[in-house]
Tab-separated table of C-alpha atoms in Angstrom:
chain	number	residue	atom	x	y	z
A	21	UNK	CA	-19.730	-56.199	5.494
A	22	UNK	CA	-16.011	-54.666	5.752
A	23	UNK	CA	-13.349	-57.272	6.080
A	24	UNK	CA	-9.414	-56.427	6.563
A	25	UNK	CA	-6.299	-57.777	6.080
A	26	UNK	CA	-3.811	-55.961	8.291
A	27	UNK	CA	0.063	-57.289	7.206
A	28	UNK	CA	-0.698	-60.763	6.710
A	29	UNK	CA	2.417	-62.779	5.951
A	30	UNK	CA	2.684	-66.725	5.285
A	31	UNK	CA	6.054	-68.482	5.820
A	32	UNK	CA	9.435	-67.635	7.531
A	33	UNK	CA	10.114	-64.219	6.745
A	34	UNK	CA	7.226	-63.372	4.359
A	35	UNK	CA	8.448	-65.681	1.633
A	36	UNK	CA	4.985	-67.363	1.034
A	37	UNK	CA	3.613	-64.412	1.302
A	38	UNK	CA	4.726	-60.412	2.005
A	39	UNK	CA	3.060	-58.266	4.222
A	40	UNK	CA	-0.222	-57.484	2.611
A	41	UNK	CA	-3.161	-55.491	3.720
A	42	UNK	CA	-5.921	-55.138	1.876
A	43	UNK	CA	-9.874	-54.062	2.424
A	44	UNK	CA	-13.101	-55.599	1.068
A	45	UNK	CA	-16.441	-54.733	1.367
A	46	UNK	CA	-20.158	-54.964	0.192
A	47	UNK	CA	-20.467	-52.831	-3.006
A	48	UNK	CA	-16.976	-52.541	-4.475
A	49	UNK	CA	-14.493	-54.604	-6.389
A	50	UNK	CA	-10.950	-54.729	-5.073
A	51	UNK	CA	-8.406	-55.894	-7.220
A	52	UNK	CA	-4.724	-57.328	-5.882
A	53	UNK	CA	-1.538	-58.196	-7.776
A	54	UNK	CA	-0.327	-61.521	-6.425
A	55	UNK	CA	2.594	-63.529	-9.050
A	56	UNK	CA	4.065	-66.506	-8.832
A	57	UNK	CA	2.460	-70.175	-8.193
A	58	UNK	CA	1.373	-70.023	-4.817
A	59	UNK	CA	1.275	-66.754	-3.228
A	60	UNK	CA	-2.745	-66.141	-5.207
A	61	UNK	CA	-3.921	-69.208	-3.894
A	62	UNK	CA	-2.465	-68.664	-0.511
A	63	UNK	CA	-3.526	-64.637	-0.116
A	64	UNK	CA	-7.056	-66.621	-0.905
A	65	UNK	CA	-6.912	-69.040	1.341
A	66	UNK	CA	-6.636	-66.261	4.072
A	67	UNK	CA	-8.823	-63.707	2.773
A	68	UNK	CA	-11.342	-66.381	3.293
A	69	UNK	CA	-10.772	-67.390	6.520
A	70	UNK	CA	-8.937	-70.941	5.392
A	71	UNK	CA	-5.629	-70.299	6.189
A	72	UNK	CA	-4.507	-68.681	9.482
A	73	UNK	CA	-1.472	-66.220	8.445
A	74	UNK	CA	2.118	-66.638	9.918
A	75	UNK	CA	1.496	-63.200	11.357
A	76	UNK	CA	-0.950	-60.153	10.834
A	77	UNK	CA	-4.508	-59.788	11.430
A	78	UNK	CA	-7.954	-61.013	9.568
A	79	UNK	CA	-11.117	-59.365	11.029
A	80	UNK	CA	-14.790	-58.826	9.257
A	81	UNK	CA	-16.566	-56.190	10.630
A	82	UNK	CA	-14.261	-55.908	13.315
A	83	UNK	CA	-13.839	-59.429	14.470
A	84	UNK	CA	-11.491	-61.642	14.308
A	85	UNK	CA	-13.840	-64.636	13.894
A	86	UNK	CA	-12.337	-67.051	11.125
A	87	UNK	CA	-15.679	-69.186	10.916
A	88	UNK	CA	-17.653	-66.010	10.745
A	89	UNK	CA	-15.545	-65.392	7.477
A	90	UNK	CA	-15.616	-69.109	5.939
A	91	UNK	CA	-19.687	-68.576	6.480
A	92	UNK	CA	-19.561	-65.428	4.274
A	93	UNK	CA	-16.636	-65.893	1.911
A	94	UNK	CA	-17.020	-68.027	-0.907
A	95	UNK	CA	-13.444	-69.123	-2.139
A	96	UNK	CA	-13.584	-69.092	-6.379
A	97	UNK	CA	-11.461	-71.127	-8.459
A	98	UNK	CA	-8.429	-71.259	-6.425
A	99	UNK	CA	-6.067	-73.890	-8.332
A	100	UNK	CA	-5.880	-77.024	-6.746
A	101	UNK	CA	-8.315	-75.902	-4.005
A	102	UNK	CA	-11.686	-75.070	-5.350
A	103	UNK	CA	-11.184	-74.986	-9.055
A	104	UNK	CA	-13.454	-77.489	-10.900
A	105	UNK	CA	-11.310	-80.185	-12.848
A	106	UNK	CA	-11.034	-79.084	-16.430
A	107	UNK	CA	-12.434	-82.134	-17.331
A	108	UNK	CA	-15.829	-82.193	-15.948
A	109	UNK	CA	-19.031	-81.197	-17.920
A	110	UNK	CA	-20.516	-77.566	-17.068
A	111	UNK	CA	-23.433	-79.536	-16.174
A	112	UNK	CA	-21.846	-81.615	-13.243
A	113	UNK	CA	-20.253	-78.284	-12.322
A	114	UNK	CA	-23.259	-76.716	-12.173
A	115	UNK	CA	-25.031	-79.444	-10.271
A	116	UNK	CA	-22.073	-80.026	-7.890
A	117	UNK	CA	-22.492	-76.368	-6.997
A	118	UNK	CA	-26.215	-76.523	-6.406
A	119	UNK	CA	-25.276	-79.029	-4.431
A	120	UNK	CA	-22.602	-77.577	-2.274
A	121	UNK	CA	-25.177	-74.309	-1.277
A	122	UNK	CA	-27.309	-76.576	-0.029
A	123	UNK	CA	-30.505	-76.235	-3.311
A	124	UNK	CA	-31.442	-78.681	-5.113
A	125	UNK	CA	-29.323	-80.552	-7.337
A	126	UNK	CA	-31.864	-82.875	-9.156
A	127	UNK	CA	-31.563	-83.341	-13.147
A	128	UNK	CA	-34.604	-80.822	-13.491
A	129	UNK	CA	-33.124	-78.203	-10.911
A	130	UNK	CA	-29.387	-78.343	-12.648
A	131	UNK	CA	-31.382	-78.016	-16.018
A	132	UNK	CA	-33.249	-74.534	-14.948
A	133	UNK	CA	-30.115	-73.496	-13.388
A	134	UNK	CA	-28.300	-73.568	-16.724
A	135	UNK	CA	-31.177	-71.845	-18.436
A	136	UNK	CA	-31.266	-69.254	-15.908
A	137	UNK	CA	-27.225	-68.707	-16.324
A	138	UNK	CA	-27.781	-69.242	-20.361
A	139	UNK	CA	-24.933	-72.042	-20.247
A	140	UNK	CA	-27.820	-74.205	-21.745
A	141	UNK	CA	-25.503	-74.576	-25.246
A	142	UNK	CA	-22.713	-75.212	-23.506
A	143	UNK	CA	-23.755	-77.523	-20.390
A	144	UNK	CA	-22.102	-81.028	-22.528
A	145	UNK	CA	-18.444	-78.893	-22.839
A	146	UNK	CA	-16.197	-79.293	-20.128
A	147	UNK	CA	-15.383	-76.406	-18.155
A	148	UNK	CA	-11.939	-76.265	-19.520
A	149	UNK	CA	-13.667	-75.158	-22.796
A	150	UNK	CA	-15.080	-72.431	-21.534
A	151	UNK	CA	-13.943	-69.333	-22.664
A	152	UNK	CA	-12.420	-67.133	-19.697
A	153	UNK	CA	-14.972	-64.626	-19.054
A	154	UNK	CA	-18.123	-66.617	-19.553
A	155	UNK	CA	-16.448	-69.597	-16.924
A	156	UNK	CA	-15.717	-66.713	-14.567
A	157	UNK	CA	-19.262	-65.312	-14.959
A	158	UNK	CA	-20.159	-68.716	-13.985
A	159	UNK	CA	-18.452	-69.609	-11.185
A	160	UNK	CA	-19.124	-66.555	-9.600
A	161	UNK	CA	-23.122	-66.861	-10.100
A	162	UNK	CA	-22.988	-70.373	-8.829
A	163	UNK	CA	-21.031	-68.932	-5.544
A	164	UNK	CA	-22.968	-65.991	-5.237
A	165	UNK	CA	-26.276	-68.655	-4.826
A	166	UNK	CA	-24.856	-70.139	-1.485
A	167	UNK	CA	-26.520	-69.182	1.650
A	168	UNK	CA	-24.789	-66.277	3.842
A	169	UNK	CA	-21.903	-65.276	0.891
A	170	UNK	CA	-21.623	-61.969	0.936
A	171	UNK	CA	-18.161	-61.964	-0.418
A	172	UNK	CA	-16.576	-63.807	-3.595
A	173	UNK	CA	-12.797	-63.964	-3.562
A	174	UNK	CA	-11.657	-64.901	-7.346
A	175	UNK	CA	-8.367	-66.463	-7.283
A	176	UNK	CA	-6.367	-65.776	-10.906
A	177	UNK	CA	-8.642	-65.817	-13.145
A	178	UNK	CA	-5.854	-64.492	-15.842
A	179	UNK	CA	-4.586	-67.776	-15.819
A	180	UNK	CA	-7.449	-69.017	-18.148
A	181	UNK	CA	-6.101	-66.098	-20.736
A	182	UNK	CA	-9.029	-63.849	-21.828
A	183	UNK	CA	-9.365	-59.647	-21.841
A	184	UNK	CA	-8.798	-59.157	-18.323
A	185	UNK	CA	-11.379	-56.072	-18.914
A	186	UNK	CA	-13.742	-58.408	-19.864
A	187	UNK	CA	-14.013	-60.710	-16.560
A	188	UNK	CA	-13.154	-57.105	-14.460
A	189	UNK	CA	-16.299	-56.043	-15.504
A	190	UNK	CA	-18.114	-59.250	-14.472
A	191	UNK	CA	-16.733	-59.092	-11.227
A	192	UNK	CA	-17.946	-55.364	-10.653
A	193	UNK	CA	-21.925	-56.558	-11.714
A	194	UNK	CA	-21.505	-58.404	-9.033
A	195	UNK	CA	-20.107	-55.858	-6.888
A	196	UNK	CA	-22.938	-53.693	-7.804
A	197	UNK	CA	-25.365	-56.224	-7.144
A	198	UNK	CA	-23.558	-55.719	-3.220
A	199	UNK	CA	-21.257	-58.432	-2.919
A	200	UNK	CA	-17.922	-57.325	-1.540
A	201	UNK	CA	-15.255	-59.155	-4.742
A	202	UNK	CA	-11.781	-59.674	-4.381
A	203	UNK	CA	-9.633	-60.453	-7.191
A	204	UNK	CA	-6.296	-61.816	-6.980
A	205	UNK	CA	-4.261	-61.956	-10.358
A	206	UNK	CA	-1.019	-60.828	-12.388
A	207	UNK	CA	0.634	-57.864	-13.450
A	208	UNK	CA	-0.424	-57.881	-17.034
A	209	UNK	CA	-3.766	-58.220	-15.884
A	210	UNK	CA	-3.494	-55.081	-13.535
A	211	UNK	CA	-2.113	-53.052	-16.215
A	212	UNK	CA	-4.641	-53.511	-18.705
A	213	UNK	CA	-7.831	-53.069	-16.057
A	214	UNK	CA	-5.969	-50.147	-14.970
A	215	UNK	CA	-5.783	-49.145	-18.529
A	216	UNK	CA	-9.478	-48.789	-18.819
A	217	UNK	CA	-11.544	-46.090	-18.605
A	218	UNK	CA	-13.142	-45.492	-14.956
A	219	UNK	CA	-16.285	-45.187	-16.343
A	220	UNK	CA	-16.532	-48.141	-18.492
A	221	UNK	CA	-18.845	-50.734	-17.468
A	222	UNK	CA	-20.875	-53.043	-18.795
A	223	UNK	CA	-24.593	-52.322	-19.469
A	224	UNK	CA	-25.604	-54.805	-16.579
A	225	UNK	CA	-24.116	-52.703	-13.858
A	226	UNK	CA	-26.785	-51.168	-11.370
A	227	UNK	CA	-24.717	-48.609	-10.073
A	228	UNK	CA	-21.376	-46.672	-10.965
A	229	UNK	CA	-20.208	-45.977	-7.241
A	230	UNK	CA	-18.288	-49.329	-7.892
A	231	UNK	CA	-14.650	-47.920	-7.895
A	232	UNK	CA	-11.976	-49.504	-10.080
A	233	UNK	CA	-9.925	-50.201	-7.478
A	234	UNK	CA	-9.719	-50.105	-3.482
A	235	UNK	CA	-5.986	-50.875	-2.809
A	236	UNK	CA	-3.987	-47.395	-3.117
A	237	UNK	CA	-1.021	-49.726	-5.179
A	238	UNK	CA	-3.349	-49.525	-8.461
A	239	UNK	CA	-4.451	-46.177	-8.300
């Protein structure tokens, strides 16, 4: 699975967003600086087929097929879009998300669920008290469980504070595990993932052919 973003723009000269272009695909973690309030959630939005840019071009595997990318993109925490409200249980979350890939969401089934994502201590908190990594970890399981993702986009994570090394390396387990991950977050963030070693990655990582990075900006 390969998908593209060829000079996408949002707004009247760019001012949403710039020309960006960016590749993801099955196997690797791609990271992308995005700042201000909007411009993450809108570079998103596109990357996963929800919003059609002002101009430039979306394919996956060579198409240009917007529901063929909403079928296997799963959107991530996107504020105001598909972040959970901070004040709802990790339970509910957790159940809500069974719900939404279509398993079952039944007391029992959100119960093993939590076991299986060891979020059993935690499931009375609300997600707001989650700390950054372990929500992230989260959030991206749940997605990964939907039916035809083969793609997480994680929409600024860095705004939950946290090591941004920490969550990178979550995201590149699941990279390794062959989802295609795109993260969208700060500068600070950027700089301190691109601070870290190439080879340092968690224990839980199948395989080191995950590169740091796939956009040329970072490297």
């Amino acid at each position: 699975m390969r998908i593209e973003l060829n000079h996408v723009t949002k707004g009247k000269n760019g001012e949403i967003l710039p020309a960006t272009s960016l590749t993801v695909q099955s196997e690797h973690a791609t990271f992308v600086r995005a700042e201000t309030e909007q411009r993450p959630t809108v570079l998103g939005l596109i990357a996963a087929g929800r919003m059609k840019p002002t101009s430039g071009t979306v394919t996956i595997d060579g198409e240009p097929s917007p529901r063929k990318l909403r079928d296997a993109v799963a959107l991530v925490d996107a504020p105001e879009i598909s972040e959970p409200a901070p004040n709802v249980p990790v339970s509910r979350v957790v159940s809500e998300e069974l719900m939404f890939a279509g398993l079952p969401a039944h007391p029992l089934a959100a119960r093993r669920a939590l076991e299986e994502l060891h979020l059993t201590a935690v499931a009375r908190l609300d997600v707001a008290q989650l700390a950054p990594t372990e929500r992230v970890r989260m959030l991206l399981e749940l997605a990964s469980r939907r039916p035809g993702v083969q793609a997480i986009v994680l929409v600024s994570p860095d705004r939950h504070g946290g090591d941004p090394a920490e969550w990178w390396r979550v995201c590149r387990t699941f990279a390794a595990r062959g989802f295609g991950v795109l993260v969208i977050a700060g500068y600070s963030s950027a700089a301190a993932i691109n601070a870290m070693p190439g080879d340092d990655v968690s224990d839980t990582v199948a395989a080191d052919r995950v590169p740091l990075f796939e956009t040329g900006e970072l490297q």
